[in-house]
mmCIF file of C-alpha atoms in Angstrom:
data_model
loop_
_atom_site.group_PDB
_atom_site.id
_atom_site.type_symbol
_atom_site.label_atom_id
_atom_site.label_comp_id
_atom_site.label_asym_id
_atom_site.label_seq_id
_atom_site.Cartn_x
_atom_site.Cartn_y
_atom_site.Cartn_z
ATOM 1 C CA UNK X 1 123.303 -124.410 -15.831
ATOM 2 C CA UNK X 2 122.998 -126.503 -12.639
ATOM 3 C CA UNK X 3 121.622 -130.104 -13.893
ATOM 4 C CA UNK X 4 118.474 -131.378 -12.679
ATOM 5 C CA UNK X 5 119.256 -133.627 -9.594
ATOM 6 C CA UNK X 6 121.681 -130.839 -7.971
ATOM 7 C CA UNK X 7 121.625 -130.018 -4.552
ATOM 8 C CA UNK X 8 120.697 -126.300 -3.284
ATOM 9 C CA UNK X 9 121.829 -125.124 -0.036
ATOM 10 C CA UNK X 10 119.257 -122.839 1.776
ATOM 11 C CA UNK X 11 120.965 -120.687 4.847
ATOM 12 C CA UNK X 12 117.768 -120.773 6.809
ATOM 13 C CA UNK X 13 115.023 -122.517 8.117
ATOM 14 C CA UNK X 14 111.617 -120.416 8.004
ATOM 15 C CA UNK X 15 109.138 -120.297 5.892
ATOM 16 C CA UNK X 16 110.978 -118.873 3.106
ATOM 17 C CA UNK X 17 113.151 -121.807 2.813
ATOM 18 C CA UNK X 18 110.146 -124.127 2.495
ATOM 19 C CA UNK X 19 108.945 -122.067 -0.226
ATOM 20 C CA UNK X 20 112.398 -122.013 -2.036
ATOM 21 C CA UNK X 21 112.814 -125.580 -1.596
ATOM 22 C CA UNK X 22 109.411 -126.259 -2.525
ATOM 23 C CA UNK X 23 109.729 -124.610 -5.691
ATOM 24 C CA UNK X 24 112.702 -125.943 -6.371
ATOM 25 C CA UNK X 25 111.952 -129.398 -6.215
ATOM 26 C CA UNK X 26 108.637 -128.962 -9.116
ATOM 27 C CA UNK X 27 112.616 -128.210 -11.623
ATOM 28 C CA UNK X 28 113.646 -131.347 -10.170
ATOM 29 C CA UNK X 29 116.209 -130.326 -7.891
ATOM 30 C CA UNK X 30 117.204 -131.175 -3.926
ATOM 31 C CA UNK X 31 117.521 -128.732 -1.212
ATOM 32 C CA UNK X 32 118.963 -128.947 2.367
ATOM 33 C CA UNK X 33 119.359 -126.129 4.721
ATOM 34 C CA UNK X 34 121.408 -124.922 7.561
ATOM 35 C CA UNK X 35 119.876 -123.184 10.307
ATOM 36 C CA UNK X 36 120.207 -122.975 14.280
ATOM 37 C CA UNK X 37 117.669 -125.431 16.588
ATOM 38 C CA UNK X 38 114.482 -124.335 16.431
ATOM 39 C CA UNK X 39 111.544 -124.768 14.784
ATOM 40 C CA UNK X 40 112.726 -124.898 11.061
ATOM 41 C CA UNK X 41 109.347 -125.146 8.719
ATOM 42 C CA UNK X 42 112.067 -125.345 5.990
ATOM 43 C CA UNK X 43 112.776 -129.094 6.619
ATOM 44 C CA UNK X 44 109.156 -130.116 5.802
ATOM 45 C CA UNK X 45 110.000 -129.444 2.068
ATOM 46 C CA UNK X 46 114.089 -130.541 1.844
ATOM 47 C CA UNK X 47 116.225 -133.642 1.745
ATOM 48 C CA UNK X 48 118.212 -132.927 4.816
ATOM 49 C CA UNK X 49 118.934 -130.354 7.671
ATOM 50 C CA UNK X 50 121.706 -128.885 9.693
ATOM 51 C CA UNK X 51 120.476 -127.722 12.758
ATOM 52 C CA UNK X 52 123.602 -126.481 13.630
ATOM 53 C CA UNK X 53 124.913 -122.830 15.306
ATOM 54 C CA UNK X 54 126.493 -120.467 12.727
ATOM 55 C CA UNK X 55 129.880 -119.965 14.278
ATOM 56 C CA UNK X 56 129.772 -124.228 13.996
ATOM 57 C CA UNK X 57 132.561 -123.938 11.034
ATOM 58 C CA UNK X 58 132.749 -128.051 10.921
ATOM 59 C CA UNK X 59 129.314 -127.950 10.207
ATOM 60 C CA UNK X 60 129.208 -125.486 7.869
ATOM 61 C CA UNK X 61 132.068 -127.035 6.115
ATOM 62 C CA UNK X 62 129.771 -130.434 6.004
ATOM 63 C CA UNK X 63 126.780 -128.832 4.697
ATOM 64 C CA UNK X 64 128.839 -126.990 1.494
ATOM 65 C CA UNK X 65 130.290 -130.070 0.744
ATOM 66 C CA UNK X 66 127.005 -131.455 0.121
ATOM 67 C CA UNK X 67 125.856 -128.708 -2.259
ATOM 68 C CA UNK X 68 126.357 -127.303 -5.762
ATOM 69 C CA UNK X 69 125.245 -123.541 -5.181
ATOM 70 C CA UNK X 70 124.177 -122.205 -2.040
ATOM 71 C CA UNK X 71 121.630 -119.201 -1.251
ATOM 72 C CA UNK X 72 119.690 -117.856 1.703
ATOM 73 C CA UNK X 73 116.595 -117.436 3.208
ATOM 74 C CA UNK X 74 117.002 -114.077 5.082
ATOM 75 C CA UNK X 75 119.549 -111.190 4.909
ATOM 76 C CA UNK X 76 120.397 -111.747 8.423
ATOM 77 C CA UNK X 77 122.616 -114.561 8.354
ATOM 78 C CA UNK X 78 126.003 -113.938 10.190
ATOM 79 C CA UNK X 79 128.122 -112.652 7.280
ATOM 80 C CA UNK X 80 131.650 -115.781 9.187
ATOM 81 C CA UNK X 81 128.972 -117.864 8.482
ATOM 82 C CA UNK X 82 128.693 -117.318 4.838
ATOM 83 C CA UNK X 83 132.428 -117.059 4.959
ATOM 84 C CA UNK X 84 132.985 -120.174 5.527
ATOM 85 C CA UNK X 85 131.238 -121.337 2.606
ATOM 86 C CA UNK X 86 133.820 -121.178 -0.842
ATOM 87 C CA UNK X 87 132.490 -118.058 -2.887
ATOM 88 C CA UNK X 88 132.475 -120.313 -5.879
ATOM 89 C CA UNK X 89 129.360 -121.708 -4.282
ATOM 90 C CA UNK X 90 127.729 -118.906 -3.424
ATOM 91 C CA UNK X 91 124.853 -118.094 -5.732
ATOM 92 C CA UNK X 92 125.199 -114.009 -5.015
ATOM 93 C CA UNK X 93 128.010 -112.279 -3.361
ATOM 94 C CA UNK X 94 127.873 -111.402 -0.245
ATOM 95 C CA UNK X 95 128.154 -108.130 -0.019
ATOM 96 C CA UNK X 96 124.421 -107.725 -0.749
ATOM 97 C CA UNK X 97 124.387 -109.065 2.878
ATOM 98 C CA UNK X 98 126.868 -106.504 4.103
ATOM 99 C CA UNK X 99 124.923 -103.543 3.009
ATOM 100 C CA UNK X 100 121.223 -105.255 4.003
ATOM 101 C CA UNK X 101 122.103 -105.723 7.537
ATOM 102 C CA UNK X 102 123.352 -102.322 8.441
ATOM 103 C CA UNK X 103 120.954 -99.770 7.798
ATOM 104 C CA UNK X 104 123.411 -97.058 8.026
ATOM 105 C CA UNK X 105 125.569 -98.942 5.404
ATOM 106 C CA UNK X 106 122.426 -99.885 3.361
ATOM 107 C CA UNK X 107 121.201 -96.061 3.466
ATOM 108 C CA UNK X 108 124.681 -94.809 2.902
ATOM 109 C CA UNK X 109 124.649 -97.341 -0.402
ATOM 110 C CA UNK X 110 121.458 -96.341 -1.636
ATOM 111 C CA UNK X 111 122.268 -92.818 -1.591
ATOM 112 C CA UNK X 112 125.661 -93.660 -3.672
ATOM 113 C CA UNK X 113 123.005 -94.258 -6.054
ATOM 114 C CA UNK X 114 121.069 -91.678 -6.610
ATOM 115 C CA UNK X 115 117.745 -93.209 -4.263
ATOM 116 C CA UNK X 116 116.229 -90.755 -1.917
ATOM 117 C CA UNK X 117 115.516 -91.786 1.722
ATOM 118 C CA UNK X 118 114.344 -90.292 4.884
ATOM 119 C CA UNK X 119 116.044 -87.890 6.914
ATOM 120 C CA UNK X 120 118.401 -90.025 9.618
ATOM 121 C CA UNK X 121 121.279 -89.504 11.314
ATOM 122 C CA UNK X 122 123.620 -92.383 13.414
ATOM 123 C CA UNK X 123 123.231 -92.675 17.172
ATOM 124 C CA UNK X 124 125.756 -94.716 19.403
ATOM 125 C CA UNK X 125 124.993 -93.010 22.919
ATOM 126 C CA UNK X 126 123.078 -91.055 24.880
ATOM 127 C CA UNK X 127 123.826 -87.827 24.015
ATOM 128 C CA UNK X 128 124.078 -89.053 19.845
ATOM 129 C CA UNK X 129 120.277 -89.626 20.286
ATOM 130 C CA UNK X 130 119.726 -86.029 21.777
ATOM 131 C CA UNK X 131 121.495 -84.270 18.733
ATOM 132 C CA UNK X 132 119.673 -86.486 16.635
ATOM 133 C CA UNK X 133 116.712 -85.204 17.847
ATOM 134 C CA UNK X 134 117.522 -81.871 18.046
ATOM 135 C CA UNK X 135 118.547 -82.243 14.316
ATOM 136 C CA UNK X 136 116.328 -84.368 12.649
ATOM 137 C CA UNK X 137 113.125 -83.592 15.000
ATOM 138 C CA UNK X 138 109.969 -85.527 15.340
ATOM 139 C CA UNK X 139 107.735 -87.402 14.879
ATOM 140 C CA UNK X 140 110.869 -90.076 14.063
ATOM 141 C CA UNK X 141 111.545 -93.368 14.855
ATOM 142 C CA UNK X 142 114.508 -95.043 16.290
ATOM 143 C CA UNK X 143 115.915 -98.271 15.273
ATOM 144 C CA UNK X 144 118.386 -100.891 15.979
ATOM 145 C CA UNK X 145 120.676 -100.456 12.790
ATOM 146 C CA UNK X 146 121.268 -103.904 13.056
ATOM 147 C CA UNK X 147 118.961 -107.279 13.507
ATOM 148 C CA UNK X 148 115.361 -105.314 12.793
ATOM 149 C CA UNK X 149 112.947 -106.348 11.036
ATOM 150 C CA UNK X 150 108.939 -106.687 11.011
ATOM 151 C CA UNK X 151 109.310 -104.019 13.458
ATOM 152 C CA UNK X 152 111.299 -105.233 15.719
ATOM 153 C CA UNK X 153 114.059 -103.561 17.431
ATOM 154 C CA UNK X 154 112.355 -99.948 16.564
ATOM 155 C CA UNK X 155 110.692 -97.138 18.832
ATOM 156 C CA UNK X 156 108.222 -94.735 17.113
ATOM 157 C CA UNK X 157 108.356 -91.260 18.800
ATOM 158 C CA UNK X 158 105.225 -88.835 18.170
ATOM 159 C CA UNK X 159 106.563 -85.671 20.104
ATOM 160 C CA UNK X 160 109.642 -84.445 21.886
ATOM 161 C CA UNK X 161 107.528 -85.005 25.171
ATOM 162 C CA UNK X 162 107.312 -88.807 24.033
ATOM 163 C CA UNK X 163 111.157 -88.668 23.276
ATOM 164 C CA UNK X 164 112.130 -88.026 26.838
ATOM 165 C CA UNK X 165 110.456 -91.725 27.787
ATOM 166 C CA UNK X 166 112.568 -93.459 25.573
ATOM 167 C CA UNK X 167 116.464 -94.457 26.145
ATOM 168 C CA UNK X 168 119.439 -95.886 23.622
ATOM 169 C CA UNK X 169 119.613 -99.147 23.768
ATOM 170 C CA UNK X 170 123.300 -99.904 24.043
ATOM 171 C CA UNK X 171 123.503 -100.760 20.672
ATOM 172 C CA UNK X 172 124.158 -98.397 17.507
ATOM 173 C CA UNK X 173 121.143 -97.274 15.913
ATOM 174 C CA UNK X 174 119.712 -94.495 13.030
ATOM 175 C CA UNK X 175 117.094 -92.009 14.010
ATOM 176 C CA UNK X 176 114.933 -91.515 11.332
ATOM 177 C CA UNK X 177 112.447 -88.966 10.414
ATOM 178 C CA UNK X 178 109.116 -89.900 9.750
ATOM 179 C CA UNK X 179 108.066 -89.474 6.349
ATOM 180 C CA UNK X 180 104.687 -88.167 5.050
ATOM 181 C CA UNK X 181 103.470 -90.609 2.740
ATOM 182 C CA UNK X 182 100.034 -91.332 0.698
ATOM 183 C CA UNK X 183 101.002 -95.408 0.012
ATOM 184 C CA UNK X 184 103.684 -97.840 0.839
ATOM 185 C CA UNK X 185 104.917 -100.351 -1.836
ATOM 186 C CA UNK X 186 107.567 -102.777 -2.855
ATOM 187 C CA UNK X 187 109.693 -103.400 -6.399
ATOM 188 C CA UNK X 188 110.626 -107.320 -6.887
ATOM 189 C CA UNK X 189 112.957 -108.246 -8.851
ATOM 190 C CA UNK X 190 114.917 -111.154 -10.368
ATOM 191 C CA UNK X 191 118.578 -110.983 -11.723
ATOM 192 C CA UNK X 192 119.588 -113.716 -13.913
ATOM 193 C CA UNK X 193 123.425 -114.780 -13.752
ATOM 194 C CA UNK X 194 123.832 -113.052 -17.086
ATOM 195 C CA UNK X 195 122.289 -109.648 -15.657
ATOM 196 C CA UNK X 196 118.741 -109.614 -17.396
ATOM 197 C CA UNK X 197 116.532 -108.332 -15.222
ATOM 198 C CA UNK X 198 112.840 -108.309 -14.809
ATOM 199 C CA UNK X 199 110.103 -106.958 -12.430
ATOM 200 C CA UNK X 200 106.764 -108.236 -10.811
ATOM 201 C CA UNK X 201 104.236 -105.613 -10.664
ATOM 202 C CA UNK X 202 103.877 -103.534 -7.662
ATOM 203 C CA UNK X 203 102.119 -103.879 -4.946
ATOM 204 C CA UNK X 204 100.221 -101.522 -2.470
ATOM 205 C CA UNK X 205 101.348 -102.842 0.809
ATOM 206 C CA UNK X 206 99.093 -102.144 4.135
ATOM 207 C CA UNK X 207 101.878 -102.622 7.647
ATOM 208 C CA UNK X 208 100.293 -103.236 11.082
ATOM 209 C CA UNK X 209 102.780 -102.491 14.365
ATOM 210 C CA UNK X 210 105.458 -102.476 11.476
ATOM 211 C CA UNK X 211 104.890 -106.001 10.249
ATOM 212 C CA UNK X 212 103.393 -106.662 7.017
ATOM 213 C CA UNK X 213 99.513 -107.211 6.856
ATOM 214 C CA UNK X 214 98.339 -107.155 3.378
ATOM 215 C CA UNK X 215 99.894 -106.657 -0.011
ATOM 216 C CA UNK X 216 97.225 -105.979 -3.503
ATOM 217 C CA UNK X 217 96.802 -105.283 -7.014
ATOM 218 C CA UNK X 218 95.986 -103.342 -8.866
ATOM 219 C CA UNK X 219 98.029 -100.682 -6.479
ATOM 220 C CA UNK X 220 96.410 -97.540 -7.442
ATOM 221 C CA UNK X 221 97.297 -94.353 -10.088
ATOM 222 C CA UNK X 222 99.410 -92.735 -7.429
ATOM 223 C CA UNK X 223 101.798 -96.057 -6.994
ATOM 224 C CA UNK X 224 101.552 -96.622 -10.412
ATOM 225 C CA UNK X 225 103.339 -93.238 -11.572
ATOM 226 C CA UNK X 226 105.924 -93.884 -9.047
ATOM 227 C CA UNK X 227 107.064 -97.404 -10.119
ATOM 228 C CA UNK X 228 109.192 -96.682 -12.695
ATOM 229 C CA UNK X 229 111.867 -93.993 -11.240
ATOM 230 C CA UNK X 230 111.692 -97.074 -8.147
ATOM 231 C CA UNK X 231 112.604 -99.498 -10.812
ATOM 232 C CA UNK X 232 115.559 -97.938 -11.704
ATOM 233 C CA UNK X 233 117.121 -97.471 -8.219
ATOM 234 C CA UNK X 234 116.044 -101.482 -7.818
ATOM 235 C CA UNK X 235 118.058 -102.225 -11.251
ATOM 236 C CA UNK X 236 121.042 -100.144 -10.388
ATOM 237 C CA UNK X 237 121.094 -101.597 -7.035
ATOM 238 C CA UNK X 238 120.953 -104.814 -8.600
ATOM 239 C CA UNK X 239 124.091 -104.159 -10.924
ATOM 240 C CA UNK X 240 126.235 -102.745 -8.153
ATOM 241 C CA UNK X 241 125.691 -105.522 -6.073
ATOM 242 C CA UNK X 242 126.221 -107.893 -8.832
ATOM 243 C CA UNK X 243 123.405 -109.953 -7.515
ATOM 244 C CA UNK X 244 121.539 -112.949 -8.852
ATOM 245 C CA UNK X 245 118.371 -113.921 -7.671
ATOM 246 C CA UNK X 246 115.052 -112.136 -6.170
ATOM 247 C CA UNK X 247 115.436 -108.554 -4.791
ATOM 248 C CA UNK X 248 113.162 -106.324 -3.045
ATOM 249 C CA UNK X 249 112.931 -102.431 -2.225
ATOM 250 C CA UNK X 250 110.508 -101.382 -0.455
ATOM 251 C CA UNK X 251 109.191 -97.498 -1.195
ATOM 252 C CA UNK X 252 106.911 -94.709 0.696
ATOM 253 C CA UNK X 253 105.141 -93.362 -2.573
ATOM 254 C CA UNK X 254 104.896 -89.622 -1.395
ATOM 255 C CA UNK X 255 103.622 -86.393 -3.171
ATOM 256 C CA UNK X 256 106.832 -85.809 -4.224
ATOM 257 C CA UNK X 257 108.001 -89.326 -5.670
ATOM 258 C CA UNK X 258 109.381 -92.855 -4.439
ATOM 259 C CA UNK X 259 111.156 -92.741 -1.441
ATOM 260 C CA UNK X 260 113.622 -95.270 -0.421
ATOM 261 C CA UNK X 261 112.382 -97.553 3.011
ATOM 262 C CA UNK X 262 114.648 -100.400 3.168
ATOM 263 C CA UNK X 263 115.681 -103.244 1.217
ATOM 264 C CA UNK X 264 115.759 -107.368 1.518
ATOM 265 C CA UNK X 265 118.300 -109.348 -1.031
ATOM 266 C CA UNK X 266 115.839 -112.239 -0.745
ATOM 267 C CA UNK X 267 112.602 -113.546 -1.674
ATOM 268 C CA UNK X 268 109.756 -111.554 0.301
ATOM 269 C CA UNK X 269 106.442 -111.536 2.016
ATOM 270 C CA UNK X 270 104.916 -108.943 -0.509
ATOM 271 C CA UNK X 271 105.705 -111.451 -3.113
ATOM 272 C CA UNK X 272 103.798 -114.085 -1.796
ATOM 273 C CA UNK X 273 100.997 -113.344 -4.080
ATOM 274 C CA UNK X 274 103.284 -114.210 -7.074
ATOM 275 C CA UNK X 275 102.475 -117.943 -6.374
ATOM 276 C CA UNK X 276 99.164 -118.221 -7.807
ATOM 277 C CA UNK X 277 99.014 -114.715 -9.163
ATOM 278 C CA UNK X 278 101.981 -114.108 -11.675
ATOM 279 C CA UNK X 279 102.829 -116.047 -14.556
ATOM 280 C CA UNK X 280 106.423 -117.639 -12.781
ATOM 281 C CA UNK X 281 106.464 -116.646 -9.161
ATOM 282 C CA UNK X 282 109.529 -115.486 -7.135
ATOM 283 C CA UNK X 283 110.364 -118.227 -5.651
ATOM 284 C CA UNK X 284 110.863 -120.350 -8.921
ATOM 285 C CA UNK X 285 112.506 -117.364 -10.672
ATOM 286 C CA UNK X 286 114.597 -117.542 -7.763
ATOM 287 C CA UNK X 287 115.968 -120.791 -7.866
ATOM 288 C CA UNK X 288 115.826 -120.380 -11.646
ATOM 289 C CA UNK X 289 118.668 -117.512 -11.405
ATOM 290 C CA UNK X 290 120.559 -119.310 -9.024
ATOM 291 C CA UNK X 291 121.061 -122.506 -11.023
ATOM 292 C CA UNK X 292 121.982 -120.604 -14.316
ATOM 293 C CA UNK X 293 118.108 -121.445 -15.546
ATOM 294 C CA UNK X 294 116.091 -119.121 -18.372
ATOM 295 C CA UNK X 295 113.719 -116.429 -15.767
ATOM 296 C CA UNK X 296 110.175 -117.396 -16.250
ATOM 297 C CA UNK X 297 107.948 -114.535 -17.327
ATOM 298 C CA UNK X 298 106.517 -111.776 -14.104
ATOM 299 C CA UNK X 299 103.264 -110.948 -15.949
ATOM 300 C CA UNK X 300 100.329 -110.845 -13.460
ATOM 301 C CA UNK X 301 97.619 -113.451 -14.316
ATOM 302 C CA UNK X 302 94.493 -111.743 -12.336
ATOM 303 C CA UNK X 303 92.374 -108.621 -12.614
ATOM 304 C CA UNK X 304 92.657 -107.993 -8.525
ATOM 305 C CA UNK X 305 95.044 -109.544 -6.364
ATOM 306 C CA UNK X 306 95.012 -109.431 -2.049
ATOM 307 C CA UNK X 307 97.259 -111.993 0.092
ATOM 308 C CA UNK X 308 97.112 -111.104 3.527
ATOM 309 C CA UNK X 309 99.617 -112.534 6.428
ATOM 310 C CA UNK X 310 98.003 -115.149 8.928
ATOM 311 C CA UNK X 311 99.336 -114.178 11.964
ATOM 312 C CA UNK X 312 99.748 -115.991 15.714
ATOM 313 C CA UNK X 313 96.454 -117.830 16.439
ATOM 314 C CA UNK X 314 94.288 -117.235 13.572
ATOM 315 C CA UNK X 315 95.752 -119.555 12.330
ATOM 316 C CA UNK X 316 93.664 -121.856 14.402
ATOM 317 C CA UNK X 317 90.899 -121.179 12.385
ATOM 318 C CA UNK X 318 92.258 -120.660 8.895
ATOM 319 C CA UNK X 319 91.218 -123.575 7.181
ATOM 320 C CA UNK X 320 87.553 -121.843 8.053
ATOM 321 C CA UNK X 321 88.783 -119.796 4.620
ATOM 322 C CA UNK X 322 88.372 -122.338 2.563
ATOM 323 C CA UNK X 323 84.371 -122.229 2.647
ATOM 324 C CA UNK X 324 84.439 -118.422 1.694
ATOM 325 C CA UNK X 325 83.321 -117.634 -2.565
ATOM 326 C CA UNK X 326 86.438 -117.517 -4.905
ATOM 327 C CA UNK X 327 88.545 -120.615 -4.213
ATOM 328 C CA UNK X 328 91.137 -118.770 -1.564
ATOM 329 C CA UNK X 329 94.486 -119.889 -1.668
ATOM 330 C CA UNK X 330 95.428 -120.941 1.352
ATOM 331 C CA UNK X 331 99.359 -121.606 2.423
ATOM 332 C CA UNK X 332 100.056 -122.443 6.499
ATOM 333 C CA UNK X 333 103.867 -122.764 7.007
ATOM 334 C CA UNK X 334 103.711 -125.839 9.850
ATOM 335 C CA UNK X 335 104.917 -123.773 12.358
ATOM 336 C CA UNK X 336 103.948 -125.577 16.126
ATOM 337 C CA UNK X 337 103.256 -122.949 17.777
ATOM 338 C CA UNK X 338 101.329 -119.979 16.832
ATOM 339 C CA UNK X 339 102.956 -116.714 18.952
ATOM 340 C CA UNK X 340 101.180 -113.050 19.205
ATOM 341 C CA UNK X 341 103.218 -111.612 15.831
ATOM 342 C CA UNK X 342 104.717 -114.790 14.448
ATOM 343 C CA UNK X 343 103.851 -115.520 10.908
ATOM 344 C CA UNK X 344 102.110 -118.787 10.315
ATOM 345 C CA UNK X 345 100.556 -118.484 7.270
ATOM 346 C CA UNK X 346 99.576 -116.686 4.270
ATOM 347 C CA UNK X 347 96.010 -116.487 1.780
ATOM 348 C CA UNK X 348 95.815 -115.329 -1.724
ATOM 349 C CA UNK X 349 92.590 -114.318 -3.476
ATOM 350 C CA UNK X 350 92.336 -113.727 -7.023
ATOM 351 C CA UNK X 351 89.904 -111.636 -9.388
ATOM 352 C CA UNK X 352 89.126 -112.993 -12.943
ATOM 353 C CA UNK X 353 91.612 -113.920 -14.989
ATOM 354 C CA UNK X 354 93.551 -111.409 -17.712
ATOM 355 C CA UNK X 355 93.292 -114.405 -20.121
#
């Protein structure tokens, strides 16, 4: 167990971080982080920062020797960067982080285990992209397989007539089919050092020009039946990676069961609810697993749960919220400026209690 007083290393400075290091100071420990220059919300809530490129060895070097375990914010952090850092700090190994920012490797993995995903095939030219057409079909998407996410770095295509518009990119992607779905949701879990595992409750998650809008409970029968064959890709996937902390899947729940989207070793957005809404919420039971701590209990406290995102300039007006019936909880992340697409913000409304 990592005494109270400790220092946690967060690689990352968004609003993840904060949250990490937020929670993480209520069990009385210190955080710093490491992240590039920019505008790192995580600093608000830790003891130090080093804003600091990730091929900057000496200053990786600095920051481990400052910390007792170290974790990250985002599955996107340059896998020399976390080499640099001894593995006997490192609160998960890293190859979680290998197969999370490939999403060849990360389909390839998932399928090792037994998970079903859509239909996709690699494409690293030109001519790749035609046969993946011609072989997969549409409607499809095409996406970076590298450096995506909240829809970034991806090119829906409704029709072969559409497909003729759009080029490679230069960089190695998967073409994926599209896949007929009724709901889209997301299994969290947290992994203790010792391998106990448990699970938050599912959410039905709502996506708007691929980013995350709104995430609520209760999720619905159809979800519901489809949770547990989910949970048992997101445990195995857990064991092989030998991870310890939060983990998320996220799932298309189709007529014909869970299928397997992507997957984020990290705290995540469609957890956010778990602050107000769950007995412990993922970001404690994060740092809990991390520093060797007992996992707090995942049991939903609320009848009916919706968090939605605050995105780019509504959050201008978001402390408007707090007039509306029902106590909202809202959380703004200090980011300065508020960008078309850039999260800034977060609100969580709650039912009656379960009590």
């Amino acid at each position: 167990m990592l005494p109270p007083g400790s220092t946690i290393g967060i690689l990352g400075g968004g609003q993840l971080g904060r949250m990490m290091a937020m929670a993480a100071m209520q069990l009385g420990y210190r955080c710093i982080a490491y992240a590039p220059p920019g505008d790192n919300v995580a600093a608000d809530a830790c003891a130090d920062i080093f804003e600091k490129g990730w091929g900057d060895r000496v200053a990786l070097a600095a920051f481990a020797a400052k910390c007792d375990v170290v974790t990250w914010e985002f599955e996107n952090v340059p896998l020399s960067a976390v080499a640099a850092i001894s593995g006997n700090l490192l609160a998960c190994p890293p190859r979680a982080l290998e197969v999370a920012q490939d999403r060849l490797n990360e389909k390839g993995f998932i399928a090792q285990l037994g998970g079903t995903s859509a239909p996709y095939t690699r494409v690293e030219s030109d001519e790749d992209f035609v046969r993946a057409l011609n072989a997969v079909g549409t409607p499809g998407i095409l996406k970076t397989a590298r450096d995506g996410y909240d829809g970034k770095g991806q090119w829906r295509i409704a029709s072969d007539r559409e497909a003729s518009g759009v080029r490679f990119p230069g960089k190695p992607c998967i073409y994926e089919g599209l896949v007929a779905f009724e709901a889209e949701f997301s299994v969290i879990l947290v992994r203790s050092r010792e391998g106990e595992v448990r699970f938050w409750d599912s959410t039905a998650n709502r996506h708007e020009g691929g980013m995350l809008a709104q995430s609520v409970l209760p999720a619905g029968a159809l979800i519901e039946a489809q949770v547990p064959q989910a949970r048992e890709l997101a445990a195995k996937t857990a064991q092989a990676l030998g991870y310890v902390g939060v983990l998320t899947l996220e799932f298309f729940a189709t007529k014909g069961g869970p299928v397997f989207n992507e997957m984020a070793p990290r705290v995540h957005n469609s957890g956010h609810w778990t602050i107000e809404g769950a007995a412990t919420s993922q970001f404690e039971n994060h740092i809990r697993a991390i520093c060797g701590l007992p996992l707090g209990g995942t049991a939903t406290r609320f009848a009916s749960i919706d968090m939605r995102n605050i995105v780019g300039e509504d959050a201008l007006s978001a402390h408007t919220i707090l007039a509306e019936a029902g106590e909202p909880h809202l959380h703004l992340y200090g980011k300065r400026e508020a960008r078309e697409g850039r999260k800034m913000g977060h609100v969580t409304r709650v039912g009656h209690s379960l009590k």
